[in-house]
C-alpha positions as MATLAB code, in Angstrom:
seq = 'MSESGIHRCVLGIDAGGTRIRARLADAATGAVLAEGAGGPGNALSVASADLVRNLADALRGAVPRGRAGALVSVVAGFAGGGPGGGVANARAALVEALAGSGASPARVEVLGDADIAFAAGPGTPADGLVLIAGTGAAGARVERRRAVRVVDGDGWLLGDAGSGFWLGREALRAVLRSLDGRGPATSLARAVGELCGGLSKEAVVRYGYTGHPVRLAALSPLVVDAERSGDEVARSLLDRATDELAAIVGALTPGPGEPLVATGGLIGPGGPLLPRLAERVGAWGLTPSPVPDGVSGAVALARLAH';
ca = [
     116.791  113.701   75.001;
     119.623  116.233   74.809;
     123.294  115.407   74.608;
     123.625  115.956   78.356;
     121.088  113.213   79.014;
     118.439  115.656   80.235;
     115.096  115.493   78.499;
     114.394  118.380   76.124;
     112.323  121.139   77.718;
     110.027  123.895   76.563;
     109.210  127.150   78.302;
     105.916  129.008   78.386;
     105.679  132.590   79.629;
     102.599  134.646   80.426;
     103.715  138.266   80.837;
     100.699  140.125   82.179;
     100.115  143.630   83.402;
     100.570  142.657   87.056;
     103.112  139.827   86.970;
     105.025  137.391   84.792;
     104.515  133.638   85.093;
     106.978  131.183   83.572;
     106.693  127.393   83.377;
     109.242  124.819   82.249;
     107.831  121.567   80.920;
     109.025  118.334   79.371;
     108.827  118.746   75.590;
     107.514  115.240   75.044;
     105.026  114.801   77.870;
     104.193  118.341   78.971;
     104.970  117.448   82.579;
     105.697  120.559   84.633;
     109.332  120.708   85.739;
     109.699  124.137   87.326;
     107.942  127.489   87.645;
     108.900  131.068   88.363;
     107.338  134.495   88.683;
     108.377  138.107   88.248;
     106.965  141.632   88.232;
     104.797  143.310   85.572;
     105.343  142.293   81.953;
     103.327  144.675   79.799;
     105.471  145.238   76.711;
     104.157  148.770   76.204;
     103.994  150.252   79.694;
     107.008  148.632   81.403;
     110.416  150.186   80.727;
     112.863  147.945   78.873;
     115.306  147.583   81.767;
     112.492  146.746   84.170;
     111.033  144.239   81.727;
     114.376  142.450   81.421;
     114.723  142.350   85.200;
     111.181  141.026   85.745;
     111.681  138.336   83.095;
     115.013  137.377   84.676;
     113.283  136.982   88.044;
     110.722  134.624   86.491;
     113.399  132.635   84.644;
     115.444  132.253   87.822;
     112.762  129.960   89.202;
     111.605  128.361   85.971;
     114.934  127.538   84.303;
     117.393  125.937   86.716;
     120.985  126.131   85.447;
     121.105  122.366   85.030;
     118.246  122.476   82.515;
     119.115  125.629   80.582;
     121.018  123.676   77.943;
     118.049  121.385   77.303;
     115.647  124.244   76.577;
     114.638  123.961   72.908;
     111.512  126.097   72.478;
     110.090  129.208   74.149;
     106.710  130.838   73.596;
     105.937  134.033   75.485;
     102.702  135.970   75.409;
     102.921  139.619   76.448;
     100.228  142.054   77.432;
     100.795  144.907   75.001;
     102.708  142.541   72.737;
     100.108  141.782   70.107;
      99.905  143.151   66.570;
     100.846  146.813   66.598;
     102.073  146.539   70.178;
     105.471  146.332   71.803;
     106.635  143.156   70.050;
     110.158  144.412   69.414;
     110.563  145.569   73.001;
     109.247  142.258   74.310;
     111.500  140.137   72.090;
     114.621  142.119   72.923;
     113.929  141.880   76.650;
     113.186  138.153   76.439;
     116.334  137.341   74.448;
     118.450  139.278   76.952;
     116.835  137.563   79.933;
     117.234  134.108   78.364;
     120.907  134.755   77.674;
     121.373  135.784   81.280;
     119.849  132.489   82.413;
     122.322  130.523   80.286;
     119.656  129.326   77.845;
     119.945  129.473   74.056;
     116.824  127.779   72.673;
     116.540  127.129   68.944;
     113.095  128.692   68.784;
     111.845  131.808   70.576;
     108.391  133.130   69.694;
     106.786  136.285   71.062;
     102.995  136.554   70.865;
     100.244  138.651   72.364;
      98.556  137.587   75.575;
      95.382  136.720   73.644;
      97.166  133.972   71.680;
      98.404  132.113   74.728;
      95.231  132.693   76.735;
      93.141  131.108   73.991;
      95.548  128.172   73.707;
      94.997  127.517   77.428;
      91.393  126.572   76.673;
      90.124  122.985   76.778;
      91.885  120.843   74.185;
      94.159  123.698   73.018;
      91.563  124.983   70.536;
      92.625  126.368   67.169;
      89.718  128.703   66.347;
      87.341  130.787   68.426;
      87.175  133.740   70.793;
      89.097  134.830   73.869;
      88.299  137.497   76.437;
      90.819  138.800   78.980;
      89.755  140.914   81.957;
      92.402  141.401   84.602;
      94.470  144.525   85.109;
      93.554  145.382   81.502;
      90.890  144.067   79.143;
      90.879  142.819   75.561;
      89.174  140.321   73.317;
      90.285  138.561   70.165;
      89.125  136.288   67.392;
      91.623  133.477   66.922;
      92.182  131.446   63.770;
      94.752  128.672   63.524;
      95.893  129.566   67.038;
      96.740  133.172   66.177;
      94.724  136.287   66.908;
      93.475  137.767   63.651;
      91.345  140.533   65.164;
      91.737  142.277   68.520;
      89.160  144.464   70.259;
      90.266  146.949   72.933;
      93.452  146.170   74.841;
      94.207  149.841   74.224;
      95.763  150.497   77.628;
      94.733  152.444   80.695;
      94.589  155.843   78.997;
      92.574  154.947   75.887;
      90.785  151.694   76.642;
      90.800  148.506   78.753;
      87.079  149.023   79.388;
      85.666  146.710   82.057;
      89.112  145.829   83.419;
      90.420  145.921   86.979;
      91.980  149.313   86.278;
      88.685  150.577   84.853;
      86.810  149.415   87.961;
      89.365  151.001   90.277;
      89.209  154.324   88.462;
      85.408  154.294   88.418;
      85.376  153.519   92.152;
      87.454  156.637   92.850;
      85.205  158.701   90.600;
      82.100  157.401   92.402;
      83.587  158.331   95.783;
      84.519  161.814   94.567;
      81.007  162.346   93.212;
      79.581  161.200   96.541;
      81.835  163.545   98.505;
      80.916  166.660   96.544;
      77.209  165.862   96.255;
      77.021  164.905   92.579;
      76.397  161.231   93.268;
      74.754  158.896   95.791;
      76.354  157.823   99.051;
      78.353  154.616   98.856;
      80.080  152.316  101.321;
      83.052  152.466   98.951;
      83.859  155.828  100.541;
      85.010  154.313  103.816;
      87.147  151.629  102.159;
      88.680  154.124   99.751;
      89.279  156.598  102.573;
      91.228  153.977  104.538;
      93.341  153.245  101.490;
      93.949  156.908  100.662;
      94.849  157.938  104.185;
      91.748  160.035  104.706;
      88.241  160.515  103.357;
      88.496  163.855  101.618;
      88.517  164.966   98.009;
      92.129  166.036   98.393;
      93.239  162.650   99.723;
      91.367  160.682   97.048;
      92.632  162.877   94.208;
      96.182  162.697   95.543;
      96.013  158.903   95.673;
      94.604  158.729   92.149;
      97.415  160.790   90.676;
     100.275  159.261   92.679;
     102.138  156.318   91.170;
     101.462  154.485   87.929;
      97.780  154.564   86.907;
      97.486  150.778   86.514;
      97.878  150.386   90.264;
      94.242  151.488   90.493;
      93.375  147.913   89.495;
      94.109  146.972   93.108;
      90.909  148.821   94.072;
      88.644  146.462   92.118;
      88.275  144.004   95.055;
      86.852  146.888   97.102;
      84.031  147.181   94.570;
      83.332  143.444   94.771;
      83.269  143.547   98.584;
      80.980  146.573   98.598;
      78.494  144.862   96.291;
      78.420  141.827   98.574;
      77.400  144.118  101.417;
      74.508  145.434   99.318;
      75.991  148.658   97.965;
      74.021  149.794   94.917;
      76.802  151.996   93.532;
      79.183  149.026   93.535;
      76.528  146.844   91.926;
      76.091  149.398   89.160;
      79.858  149.548   88.560;
      80.079  145.761   88.196;
      77.088  145.760   85.849;
      78.724  148.469   83.738;
      82.016  146.565   83.653;
      80.157  143.503   82.398;
      78.442  145.641   79.754;
      81.856  146.772   78.520;
      83.232  143.223   78.399;
      80.131  141.949   76.617;
      80.540  144.753   74.082;
      84.067  143.492   73.360;
      82.723  140.001   72.677;
      79.880  141.391   70.587;
      82.306  143.352   68.416;
      83.942  140.045   67.486;
      80.653  138.901   65.833;
      80.360  135.634   67.783;
      78.563  132.630   66.368;
      76.474  130.259   68.523;
      78.552  127.490   70.050;
      81.939  129.049   69.306;
      84.629  128.433   71.914;
      85.000  131.412   74.255;
      88.008  131.244   76.552;
      87.829  133.655   79.494;
      90.771  134.583   81.690;
      91.998  137.255   84.078;
      91.182  137.969   87.694;
      87.671  139.240   86.910;
      86.420  136.430   84.642;
      88.782  133.505   85.177;
      87.807  130.593   87.461;
      85.870  132.031   90.386;
      86.119  135.553   88.958;
      83.527  137.987   90.328;
      82.244  138.960   86.871;
      82.149  135.437   85.423;
      78.483  134.685   86.345;
      77.343  138.023   84.922;
      79.377  137.475   81.756;
      78.063  133.939   81.314;
      74.488  135.185   81.505;
      75.170  137.996   79.057;
      76.940  135.947   76.367;
      74.598  133.017   76.894;
      72.044  135.000   74.915;
      74.401  134.608   71.930;
      74.748  130.854   72.403;
      78.181  131.138   74.039;
      79.495  129.455   77.174;
      82.719  130.859   78.670;
      85.512  128.398   79.422;
      87.423  130.063   82.289;
      91.166  129.437   82.618;
      93.401  130.845   85.385;
      96.025  132.325   83.056;
      97.771  131.814   79.726;
     100.918  130.054   80.880;
      99.596  126.566   80.119;
      98.654  127.804   76.645;
     102.160  129.160   76.121;
     103.586  125.765   77.102;
     101.202  124.006   74.711;
     102.218  126.289   71.840;
     105.916  125.831   72.666;
     105.453  122.059   72.487;
     103.609  122.351   69.173;
     106.367  124.570   67.787;
     109.026  122.052   68.856;
];
């Protein structure tokens, strides 16, 4: 218990490509005390000022002023914040946002999103594999609760194969190919046309090049809906996305029975690609353990650090 009589607290942060989640918990028991959310938290693609603001928004809900002084340990996992990523940018933004909330914890640790996602697995595992497929996509081998090898996670321009962005981009490409006769007809055309303000090559191209590219991830549900209605083009896109995600796992040289934590909108609990992925990696003796996000893992690591 702190000098103020308030129990010591820890903070876990999952800063993903779409939004930031923050959770305050009792350091001793892990009981959730407060939560908050903010905008995108990718340490590489979000500008520093925007990252600080989005973190501050999340902290506003998660760290009430009355508890800021009792905060002793913070662990934050950032998309784009792993080895070779935007660690310095992420740490600077986090320290500034924490100071603005009135908190001055003794320990602040910045990790990649793979570290906290893996720690969210059953029993807070120490060694194994993690696969993330949401806005972006990446996999990692984890030893002693730290990623020692990362596959993909290379961002929208160079990688993130099988991710929500990848699916959205491929959906636009499939519609363009259908419109100019290079590809088969697809029910995606109507849904994409409604989104783009018209079903023409000009409208689709204009939509694709307007705004930040990662917003194309919002199109991935259209592919899922189209497959449910029997669209073969959509089915092929989802199969290809699963191929890409399985290739990430395969590159990590999995061993039968190893823990495999799966998270992100595509392969987390109820994710549309989870059944396909489970079938694919089952051939290697793996069973995915889906978790909704990495924030519970960040809290667990913050408690261990304290």
